[in-house]
Amino acid sequence: AMEDVSAKFVSQKISRTRWRPLPAAALQRPDLFATGSWDNEDNRISIWSAGDLGNAGLNGEYHGEPHLLCDIQHNGDVMDMQFLDQERIVAASSTGAVTIFRHHQNNQTLSANHRWEKAHYHVDQDTSCGGAACTGVVCNNPEIVTVGEDGRINLFRADQKDAVRTIDNADSSTLHAVTFLRTTEILTVNSIGQLKIWDLRQQRNEPSQIFSLAGDRVPLHCVDRHPNQQHIVATGGQDGMLSIWDIRQGSMPVSLLNAHEAEMWEVHFHPSDPDHLFTCSEDGSLWHWDTSTNISEKPSFLHQGGRSTAYLSHSTIHQSVISAWLSNDPTKDRMEITNLIPNQTLSVNSLDVLGPCLVYGTDAEAIYVNRQLFA
Amino acid sequence: LFVVRRDQDIYIQTLRKLFNESHGIFMGLQRSEEELAGKSRKAQLVQVSKNYRSVIRACMEDMHEAAVSTRDPALQGQYSTQVSILSAMELIWNLCEILFVEAATAGPLLLRLLDWVRLHVCDVDSMVREVLSSESPSKHKLFWNVVDVFVLQGRMDEARHLLSKEASANPTSVNMCKILDDLMKKMPVPSLSNTQTLTELELKWQHWHEECQRYLQDGTFASSPHMESICKILLGDEEAILEKKELMTTWYHFLVTRLLYSHPTVKPMELRFYAQSSMDLFLGGESSPEPLDMILMAAFEFEMHQVIKECSIVLSNWWFVAHLTDLLDHCKLLQSHNLYFGSNMREFLLLEYASVLFSHHSLWQLGVDYFDHCPEYGRVYLELHIERIPLSTEQKALKVLRICEQRQMHEQVRSVCKIMAMKALRNSRLGSALSWSIRAKDAAFATLISDRFLKDYCERGCFSDLDLIDNLGPSMLLSDRLTFLGKYREFHRLYGEKRFPEAARLLLTLMTAHIAPCSFWMTLLTDALPLLEQKEVIFSAEQTYELMRCLEDLTAGNPDKQKFQDDDIETTKVEMLRLALARNLARVIVKEGTVEGS
């Protein structure tokens, strides 16, 4: 519900927000997130505590606005960011550098742990003016994959000084985002509208598969893979279009959903509830896409207590395994789409979901946290 | 108090929250439709005004925090100054809200002014706290000061509460306290609800005033100078009130106290007289009015333009006047004055403010929205400013582009795309360069990029960036050269797949349909050679004639025949071609002339 959103103006334009991952068996809600800024002379990576932990309400809810724990200066815009593990964050910079920061919980400080200064560059590594922005980073501890405006793909390991593997000129256009498909395969999207699969086990510097949209080569800005069904991939384009792909079949998307009026910056499947998808855009909106079973068919008492109750009671349970995302029949599995921002102004650059918590950041220099997303 | 400074203000971190939050309020105001009329519209505008003020206060608190926690004395000075400025801004805004936005009428006007004074005179707060928290307040040396403060601010209940303490501590004064308490309790005050008319209030007040007069003249309070002075204050005695100058600290506090005790049903238009005399009496010729005083005076005189003008001169940034004027404009207050000047002033101030935002490396995005709401010159200003944004990353360029596209600023779109495409080209990112030309629908640039590809091909003998050329899709049609590039690559692919007849057909089309640039014909003809030399005959007679014609066109059309003939390699090529073509022709004539089968 919207009343559960707490906002905070932070005097920096936020380019990325990421929840700290929870340990595997954890039952609690995420309570800590990181943000990165951009377009400042002095950009920062900051760690925040979500809500006031000291003020538990009647139901054990936490209230209050996000509270800054610590921050550290970051050279260049924070283009992308991801937690490597509970203590370390990897940040991609517009200077072409990739840095691992460590969050020291005991004294609440951040320090730069390791940096690959020229992970991405144009033409010549030795010329100082040749920095190319690193646009995307994804981690699978200890592996780190980065992509950039130089069309280069790097594979790093957290403990190794040099890159494990580099594919130069992997793409003639800018690579905008990268994510893991499987542990040895990655997905990239670029500025001429192509989705590519790369097999890192193979030595050749060619993608194993290339997908593209029909029609104009609209650049793709973000990509995410379904957490359970690895053949389902979602991408967001410069025209705000959400595309769902089934990479087992065909080279074109399964569905194209007209969503935003401007660039879609991020797309995320909910990690534990993948019938829910979230997208945010330059047009200032944040959409929640809900393909979980049609609620109106159910008797009302089943709606209480959260999503899981409704899920199990659905009669055609096998259908959820097939996944509503690939369904071509709009009448059967209707999708509910909600804009979570009532008064939109400037771009929502980034969002992250974990459990019942949503965090997002805007160009209006504000961060928003909703800790009761499915209430 | 007021320091005229350049717009370095903007660089102070805490002010950024002010700018961003107020931007949200501004946009909400612009978008709020004027469907609501009358009371609900006014309530809406008052709410907007309150929102602005709460943002100012929040900023003030942050600034105060910063001043308290910093160790650097220079910074501390800077922050403290900002706190004072913000406090003054809120003071002025609050008064404008009461007088202009809410346009409080006689009755409620006084109550609002009392709230205003109570909110902004805080110098006495610590004294009040000290007395109230002491063990026996009535024995505190500042006790009567605090009682006076409450009376001067019209806080009757609190004054009475203290009086009761005095009564219990000092039995001799019980009677006097009781009477004074009673007077305070009975004092008629305006109410916000319409339970009584002004006339009723005036009557009651007159009665009460006379009662106070009687007690004073009877010498009831003669034995307590403190209580006697309070009684005089209740009677609105200017001298008595002025004696408490230090407790009031400002002339506008004096003004409101005066009004409370001499003319509680004051009408808005009467304020100016009381204001002027209050200021004169209070300052008493010892000190001259400061800029803040002049601004408040102008407000009491309902000289809105004067208020705005003075604020513009005195404050160091345009934030305050721009937002306040915009709000007043929405209240339709500026239009009743000289129309031309009125609407232009709002726009002028917004343009100035937005221009300052654009000079900041990060806040320029806010400026865009402000320019959008300046109907006359906003667009022109935006066009000029947006071109100066440094495009440090592709992401930033995309955001700038989106702004331009949404406003149909085609020239700027092309300009941004061209800059980014050139950058990409310089870095040999041909795919990126193409992506930018597609966005701008810039055929000329697409041609440039294709030429670059073709040049690379000629030099290296193979294509770079096949992932791009093989996947051009409909964007191929953007420029002829690009189409040629795509088709030429297709030719190579067909050849590689040994689909020779199709390849041959394509090759010929490229020349005859004039898709290929003339400069490339030689290369194409040379590409035809292997096809001509195949065991199997590929080119038909018709096609061979076409090829021959192309070759002749090429050699004949070359003006510099001399140079052409001198170049050995070229000559050899042409000779080889002629030979191959002739041979092919011979074979194909035979083939086509032969009857199939048998």
Short mmCIF file of N, CA, C and O in Angstrom, two decimals, chain A residues 9 11-13 38-41 77 79 94 122-123 133 149-151 169-174 176 191-192 194 196 210 212 215-217 219 221 238-239 261-263 265 282 344-347 349 363-365, chain B residues 11 13-14 16-17 20-21 23-24 27 31 360-366 369 392-396 398-399 402-403 406 426-435 438-439 453 465 467-468 471-475:
data_model
loop_
_atom_site.label_atom_id
_atom_site.label_comp_id
_atom_site.label_asym_id
_atom_site.label_seq_id
_atom_site.Cartn_x
_atom_site.Cartn_y
_atom_site.Cartn_z
N PHE A 9 14.74 12.71 0.91
CA PHE A 9 15.52 13.49 -0.05
C PHE A 9 16.97 13.48 0.38
O PHE A 9 17.29 13.76 1.53
N SER A 11 19.82 14.74 -1.56
CA SER A 11 20.75 15.70 -2.18
C SER A 11 21.71 15.09 -3.17
O SER A 11 22.80 15.59 -3.37
N GLN A 12 21.35 13.97 -3.76
CA GLN A 12 22.16 13.41 -4.85
C GLN A 12 21.21 12.63 -5.76
O GLN A 12 20.28 11.98 -5.27
N LYS A 13 21.47 12.69 -7.05
CA LYS A 13 20.63 11.94 -7.97
C LYS A 13 21.05 10.47 -7.86
O LYS A 13 22.22 10.14 -7.93
N TRP A 38 24.88 9.74 -9.28
CA TRP A 38 25.48 10.09 -10.57
C TRP A 38 25.35 11.59 -10.79
O TRP A 38 24.57 12.26 -10.10
N ASP A 39 26.12 12.10 -11.74
CA ASP A 39 26.04 13.50 -12.16
C ASP A 39 26.45 14.47 -11.06
O ASP A 39 26.04 15.62 -11.07
N ASN A 40 27.21 14.01 -10.13
CA ASN A 40 27.74 14.90 -9.08
C ASN A 40 29.22 15.07 -9.30
O ASN A 40 29.89 14.19 -9.84
N GLU A 41 29.74 16.19 -8.80
CA GLU A 41 31.19 16.31 -8.84
C GLU A 41 31.79 15.33 -7.84
O GLU A 41 32.92 14.87 -7.98
N ASP A 77 30.39 8.55 -12.27
CA ASP A 77 29.00 8.16 -12.00
C ASP A 77 28.97 6.68 -11.62
O ASP A 77 29.70 5.88 -12.18
N MET A 79 27.41 3.66 -12.42
CA MET A 79 26.58 3.22 -13.54
C MET A 79 25.79 1.97 -13.18
O MET A 79 24.66 1.78 -13.62
N SER A 94 31.55 5.34 -14.53
CA SER A 94 31.56 5.96 -15.85
C SER A 94 32.98 6.20 -16.33
O SER A 94 33.20 6.49 -17.51
N HIS A 122 38.46 2.90 -24.42
CA HIS A 122 38.36 2.95 -25.88
C HIS A 122 39.74 2.81 -26.49
O HIS A 122 40.71 3.34 -25.97
N VAL A 123 39.81 2.18 -27.57
CA VAL A 123 41.01 2.11 -28.42
C VAL A 123 42.23 1.58 -27.69
O VAL A 123 42.59 0.43 -27.78
N ALA A 133 32.75 4.16 -20.28
CA ALA A 133 31.92 3.84 -19.12
C ALA A 133 31.67 2.35 -19.03
O ALA A 133 31.41 1.68 -20.03
N GLU A 149 30.61 0.62 -22.55
CA GLU A 149 30.39 1.37 -23.77
C GLU A 149 31.41 0.98 -24.83
O GLU A 149 31.24 1.30 -26.01
N ASP A 150 32.47 0.33 -24.43
CA ASP A 150 33.49 -0.08 -25.38
C ASP A 150 33.14 -1.42 -26.04
O ASP A 150 33.94 -1.96 -26.80
N GLY A 151 31.97 -1.95 -25.69
CA GLY A 151 31.57 -3.21 -26.29
C GLY A 151 32.37 -4.40 -25.79
O GLY A 151 32.38 -5.46 -26.38
N ASN A 169 35.87 -6.05 -28.14
CA ASN A 169 34.97 -5.84 -29.28
C ASN A 169 33.92 -6.95 -29.41
O ASN A 169 33.62 -7.39 -30.51
N ALA A 170 33.40 -7.36 -28.26
CA ALA A 170 32.36 -8.38 -28.28
C ALA A 170 31.15 -7.85 -29.04
O ALA A 170 30.37 -8.60 -29.62
N ASP A 171 31.00 -6.54 -29.00
CA ASP A 171 29.84 -5.92 -29.62
C ASP A 171 30.28 -4.60 -30.25
O ASP A 171 31.10 -3.89 -29.69
N SER A 172 29.74 -4.33 -31.44
CA SER A 172 30.15 -3.08 -32.09
C SER A 172 29.38 -1.89 -31.55
O SER A 172 29.70 -0.74 -31.86
N SER A 173 28.35 -2.15 -30.74
CA SER A 173 27.62 -1.04 -30.14
C SER A 173 27.82 -1.11 -28.63
O SER A 173 28.56 -1.97 -28.14
N THR A 174 27.15 -0.22 -27.91
CA THR A 174 27.31 -0.20 -26.47
C THR A 174 26.53 -1.33 -25.82
O THR A 174 25.36 -1.54 -26.13
N HIS A 176 24.58 -2.49 -22.75
CA HIS A 176 23.91 -1.74 -21.68
C HIS A 176 23.74 -2.51 -20.40
O HIS A 176 23.67 -1.92 -19.33
N SER A 191 22.89 -1.49 -27.65
CA SER A 191 22.18 -0.32 -28.13
C SER A 191 21.69 -0.45 -29.57
O SER A 191 21.21 0.52 -30.15
N ILE A 192 21.81 -1.64 -30.18
CA ILE A 192 21.12 -1.84 -31.45
C ILE A 192 20.08 -2.95 -31.31
O ILE A 192 19.75 -3.66 -32.25
N GLN A 194 19.83 -5.84 -29.60
CA GLN A 194 20.09 -7.28 -29.64
C GLN A 194 20.28 -7.86 -28.25
O GLN A 194 20.86 -7.25 -27.37
N LYS A 196 22.00 -11.11 -26.55
CA LYS A 196 22.97 -12.13 -26.92
C LYS A 196 23.28 -13.06 -25.76
O LYS A 196 23.34 -12.62 -24.62
N ILE A 210 22.06 -15.01 -30.97
CA ILE A 210 21.68 -13.59 -31.02
C ILE A 210 20.17 -13.50 -31.24
O ILE A 210 19.63 -14.14 -32.14
N SER A 212 16.93 -10.68 -31.68
CA SER A 212 16.63 -9.26 -31.84
C SER A 212 15.15 -9.04 -32.09
O SER A 212 14.44 -9.93 -32.52
N GLY A 215 11.53 -5.27 -36.68
CA GLY A 215 11.34 -3.84 -36.80
C GLY A 215 12.56 -3.05 -36.41
O GLY A 215 13.67 -3.55 -36.42
N ASP A 216 12.33 -1.82 -36.02
CA ASP A 216 13.45 -0.94 -35.71
C ASP A 216 14.34 -1.49 -34.61
O ASP A 216 13.88 -2.09 -33.66
N ARG A 217 15.59 -1.24 -34.76
CA ARG A 217 16.54 -1.73 -33.78
C ARG A 217 16.55 -0.82 -32.57
O ARG A 217 17.49 -0.08 -32.32
N PRO A 219 17.19 0.32 -29.03
CA PRO A 219 18.17 -0.13 -28.03
C PRO A 219 17.49 -0.78 -26.83
O PRO A 219 16.41 -0.38 -26.42
N HIS A 221 17.88 -1.66 -22.80
CA HIS A 221 18.63 -1.10 -21.68
C HIS A 221 18.80 -2.01 -20.49
O HIS A 221 19.70 -1.82 -19.68
N GLN A 238 14.40 1.22 -25.12
CA GLN A 238 14.46 2.67 -25.09
C GLN A 238 13.09 3.30 -25.30
O GLN A 238 12.85 4.42 -24.87
N ASP A 239 12.20 2.54 -25.93
CA ASP A 239 10.86 3.07 -26.17
C ASP A 239 9.91 2.70 -25.04
O ASP A 239 8.71 2.85 -25.15
N GLU A 261 6.54 5.39 -21.29
CA GLU A 261 6.61 6.36 -22.38
C GLU A 261 8.02 6.77 -22.69
O GLU A 261 8.25 7.62 -23.55
N ALA A 262 8.96 6.23 -21.97
CA ALA A 262 10.35 6.57 -22.23
C ALA A 262 11.21 5.38 -21.81
O ALA A 262 10.67 4.34 -21.42
N GLU A 263 12.52 5.55 -21.86
CA GLU A 263 13.44 4.44 -21.57
C GLU A 263 13.04 3.65 -20.32
O GLU A 263 12.72 4.24 -19.30
N TRP A 265 14.60 1.68 -17.54
CA TRP A 265 15.95 1.53 -17.04
C TRP A 265 16.24 0.20 -16.38
O TRP A 265 17.33 -0.33 -16.47
N GLU A 282 12.40 6.30 -17.31
CA GLU A 282 12.72 7.72 -17.40
C GLU A 282 11.46 8.57 -17.29
O GLU A 282 11.52 9.74 -16.91
N GLN A 344 4.20 11.37 -10.30
CA GLN A 344 5.52 11.18 -10.87
C GLN A 344 6.07 12.48 -11.43
O GLN A 344 5.36 13.30 -11.99
N THR A 345 7.35 12.67 -11.24
CA THR A 345 8.02 13.81 -11.83
C THR A 345 9.23 13.33 -12.62
O THR A 345 9.14 13.05 -13.80
N LEU A 346 10.36 13.23 -11.97
CA LEU A 346 11.57 12.89 -12.71
C LEU A 346 11.81 11.37 -12.75
O LEU A 346 11.16 10.60 -12.06
N SER A 347 12.80 11.00 -13.53
CA SER A 347 13.08 9.60 -13.83
C SER A 347 13.30 8.74 -12.59
O SER A 347 13.94 9.16 -11.63
N ASN A 349 15.40 5.85 -11.77
CA ASN A 349 16.55 5.23 -12.41
C ASN A 349 16.78 3.78 -12.03
O ASN A 349 17.41 3.03 -12.76
N ASP A 363 15.74 10.77 -10.09
CA ASP A 363 16.55 11.94 -10.44
C ASP A 363 16.11 13.16 -9.65
O ASP A 363 16.73 14.22 -9.76
N ALA A 364 15.03 13.03 -8.90
CA ALA A 364 14.60 14.13 -8.04
C ALA A 364 15.30 14.04 -6.70
O ALA A 364 14.86 14.59 -5.69
N GLU A 365 16.42 13.31 -6.69
CA GLU A 365 17.29 13.20 -5.51
C GLU A 365 16.58 12.62 -4.30
O GLU A 365 16.77 13.07 -3.17
N TYR B 11 25.27 25.52 -4.16
CA TYR B 11 26.20 24.42 -3.96
C TYR B 11 26.18 23.89 -2.55
O TYR B 11 26.83 22.91 -2.24
N GLN B 13 24.92 21.72 0.17
CA GLN B 13 24.23 20.44 0.09
C GLN B 13 22.80 20.47 0.58
O GLN B 13 21.90 19.96 -0.05
N THR B 14 22.57 21.06 1.72
CA THR B 14 21.24 21.04 2.31
C THR B 14 20.22 21.78 1.49
O THR B 14 19.04 21.45 1.50
N ARG B 16 19.90 21.63 -1.59
CA ARG B 16 19.43 20.79 -2.68
C ARG B 16 18.10 20.13 -2.33
O ARG B 16 17.24 19.93 -3.18
N LYS B 17 17.95 19.79 -1.04
CA LYS B 17 16.67 19.19 -0.66
C LYS B 17 15.56 20.19 -0.87
O LYS B 17 14.47 19.85 -1.33
N ASN B 20 14.74 20.35 -4.58
CA ASN B 20 14.05 19.18 -5.10
C ASN B 20 12.64 19.04 -4.55
O ASN B 20 11.70 18.75 -5.29
N GLU B 21 12.50 19.24 -3.26
CA GLU B 21 11.15 19.11 -2.68
C GLU B 21 10.22 20.18 -3.22
O GLU B 21 9.07 19.91 -3.53
N HIS B 23 10.43 21.63 -6.02
CA HIS B 23 10.14 21.31 -7.41
C HIS B 23 8.90 20.43 -7.50
O HIS B 23 8.02 20.64 -8.32
N GLY B 24 8.84 19.44 -6.60
CA GLY B 24 7.67 18.56 -6.56
C GLY B 24 6.39 19.33 -6.27
O GLY B 24 5.36 19.11 -6.90
N MET B 27 5.45 21.47 -9.34
CA MET B 27 4.83 20.69 -10.41
C MET B 27 3.41 20.32 -10.04
O MET B 27 2.50 20.37 -10.88
N ARG B 31 0.05 21.38 -12.16
CA ARG B 31 -0.84 20.36 -12.72
C ARG B 31 -2.23 20.40 -12.12
O ARG B 31 -3.16 19.90 -12.71
N HIS B 360 24.06 24.60 -12.55
CA HIS B 360 24.54 23.58 -11.62
C HIS B 360 24.73 22.26 -12.36
O HIS B 360 23.89 21.90 -13.19
N HIS B 361 25.79 21.55 -12.02
CA HIS B 361 26.11 20.35 -12.79
C HIS B 361 25.05 19.27 -12.67
O HIS B 361 24.98 18.37 -13.49
N SER B 362 24.23 19.35 -11.62
CA SER B 362 23.28 18.27 -11.39
C SER B 362 21.82 18.73 -11.38
O SER B 362 20.94 17.97 -11.77
N LEU B 363 21.57 19.96 -10.95
CA LEU B 363 20.18 20.40 -10.78
C LEU B 363 19.53 20.86 -12.06
O LEU B 363 18.37 21.28 -12.05
N TRP B 364 20.24 20.78 -13.18
CA TRP B 364 19.68 21.24 -14.45
C TRP B 364 18.39 20.52 -14.81
O TRP B 364 17.50 21.10 -15.44
N GLN B 365 18.26 19.28 -14.37
CA GLN B 365 17.05 18.53 -14.71
C GLN B 365 15.79 19.19 -14.15
O GLN B 365 14.73 19.13 -14.75
N LEU B 366 15.95 19.80 -12.96
CA LEU B 366 14.80 20.49 -12.38
C LEU B 366 14.44 21.70 -13.24
O LEU B 366 13.27 22.00 -13.45
N ASP B 369 11.69 21.53 -16.11
CA ASP B 369 10.27 21.64 -15.79
C ASP B 369 9.85 23.08 -15.58
O ASP B 369 8.74 23.47 -15.92
N SER B 392 28.60 13.69 -20.77
CA SER B 392 29.74 12.91 -20.31
C SER B 392 29.58 11.41 -20.48
O SER B 392 30.54 10.69 -20.68
N THR B 393 28.35 10.91 -20.38
CA THR B 393 28.15 9.49 -20.64
C THR B 393 26.97 9.33 -21.60
O THR B 393 26.19 10.25 -21.79
N GLU B 394 26.85 8.14 -22.17
CA GLU B 394 25.73 7.88 -23.07
C GLU B 394 24.41 8.00 -22.33
O GLU B 394 23.43 8.50 -22.86
N GLN B 395 24.41 7.56 -21.09
CA GLN B 395 23.19 7.61 -20.30
C GLN B 395 22.70 9.05 -20.14
O GLN B 395 21.51 9.33 -20.27
N LYS B 396 23.64 9.95 -19.87
CA LYS B 396 23.25 11.35 -19.71
C LYS B 396 22.74 11.91 -21.04
O LYS B 396 21.73 12.62 -21.08
N LEU B 398 21.29 10.27 -23.32
CA LEU B 398 19.95 9.73 -23.54
C LEU B 398 18.90 10.53 -22.79
O LEU B 398 17.80 10.76 -23.30
N LYS B 399 19.23 10.94 -21.59
CA LYS B 399 18.26 11.72 -20.82
C LYS B 399 18.03 13.08 -21.47
O LYS B 399 16.89 13.54 -21.57
N ARG B 402 15.88 12.59 -24.50
CA ARG B 402 14.48 12.32 -24.18
C ARG B 402 13.77 13.65 -23.92
O ARG B 402 12.65 13.86 -24.37
N ILE B 403 14.44 14.53 -23.18
CA ILE B 403 13.86 15.85 -22.90
C ILE B 403 13.58 16.59 -24.19
O ILE B 403 12.51 17.16 -24.39
N GLN B 406 10.69 14.90 -26.26
CA GLN B 406 9.36 15.11 -25.71
C GLN B 406 8.82 16.49 -26.03
O GLN B 406 7.63 16.73 -25.99
N ARG B 426 34.85 8.27 -33.51
CA ARG B 426 36.26 8.49 -33.18
C ARG B 426 36.83 7.33 -32.38
O ARG B 426 38.00 7.01 -32.47
N ASN B 427 35.96 6.71 -31.56
CA ASN B 427 36.41 5.58 -30.77
C ASN B 427 36.22 4.26 -31.50
O ASN B 427 36.31 3.19 -30.89
N SER B 428 35.91 4.35 -32.77
CA SER B 428 35.69 3.16 -33.59
C SER B 428 34.54 2.30 -33.11
O SER B 428 34.55 1.08 -33.29
N ARG B 429 33.57 2.91 -32.48
CA ARG B 429 32.39 2.16 -32.05
C ARG B 429 31.34 2.36 -33.12
O ARG B 429 30.41 3.17 -32.98
N LEU B 430 31.47 1.63 -34.20
CA LEU B 430 30.60 1.89 -35.35
C LEU B 430 29.14 1.54 -35.05
O LEU B 430 28.22 2.22 -35.51
N GLY B 431 28.92 0.51 -34.29
CA GLY B 431 27.56 0.14 -33.93
C GLY B 431 26.88 1.23 -33.11
O GLY B 431 25.73 1.60 -33.36
N SER B 432 27.60 1.77 -32.15
CA SER B 432 27.04 2.86 -31.35
C SER B 432 26.73 4.05 -32.22
O SER B 432 25.67 4.67 -32.11
N ALA B 433 27.69 4.37 -33.11
CA ALA B 433 27.50 5.52 -33.99
C ALA B 433 26.24 5.34 -34.81
O ALA B 433 25.43 6.27 -34.97
N LEU B 434 26.06 4.12 -35.32
CA LEU B 434 24.87 3.86 -36.11
C LEU B 434 23.61 4.00 -35.27
O LEU B 434 22.61 4.58 -35.70
N SER B 435 23.67 3.51 -34.05
CA SER B 435 22.52 3.60 -33.15
C SER B 435 22.10 5.05 -32.94
O SER B 435 20.91 5.38 -32.94
N ILE B 438 20.41 6.40 -36.13
CA ILE B 438 19.05 5.90 -36.27
C ILE B 438 18.11 6.72 -35.41
O ILE B 438 17.02 7.10 -35.83
N ARG B 439 18.55 7.03 -34.20
CA ARG B 439 17.71 7.80 -33.27
C ARG B 439 17.40 9.16 -33.84
O ARG B 439 16.30 9.68 -33.73
N PHE B 453 32.65 1.74 -42.80
CA PHE B 453 32.64 0.29 -42.84
C PHE B 453 33.26 -0.20 -44.15
O PHE B 453 34.08 -1.12 -44.19
N ASP B 465 32.61 -6.09 -37.32
CA ASP B 465 31.29 -5.90 -36.71
C ASP B 465 30.17 -6.54 -37.51
O ASP B 465 29.16 -5.91 -37.82
N ASP B 467 28.11 -8.60 -36.48
CA ASP B 467 26.88 -8.69 -35.69
C ASP B 467 25.98 -7.49 -35.99
O ASP B 467 24.77 -7.57 -35.90
N LEU B 468 26.59 -6.40 -36.36
CA LEU B 468 25.81 -5.21 -36.65
C LEU B 468 25.26 -5.27 -38.07
O LEU B 468 24.06 -5.15 -38.29
N ASN B 471 22.54 -7.63 -38.91
CA ASN B 471 21.28 -7.47 -38.19
C ASN B 471 20.73 -6.07 -38.31
O ASN B 471 20.13 -5.55 -37.38
N LEU B 472 20.93 -5.46 -39.47
CA LEU B 472 20.49 -4.07 -39.59
C LEU B 472 18.97 -3.94 -39.57
O LEU B 472 18.44 -2.95 -39.09
N GLY B 473 18.30 -4.89 -40.13
CA GLY B 473 16.84 -4.79 -40.14
C GLY B 473 16.36 -3.59 -40.92
O GLY B 473 17.04 -3.11 -41.83
N PRO B 474 15.21 -3.09 -40.58
CA PRO B 474 14.62 -1.98 -41.34
C PRO B 474 15.46 -0.71 -41.27
O PRO B 474 15.31 0.18 -42.10
N SER B 475 16.34 -0.59 -40.30
CA SER B 475 17.14 0.62 -40.20
C SER B 475 18.06 0.76 -41.41
O SER B 475 18.60 1.82 -41.68
#
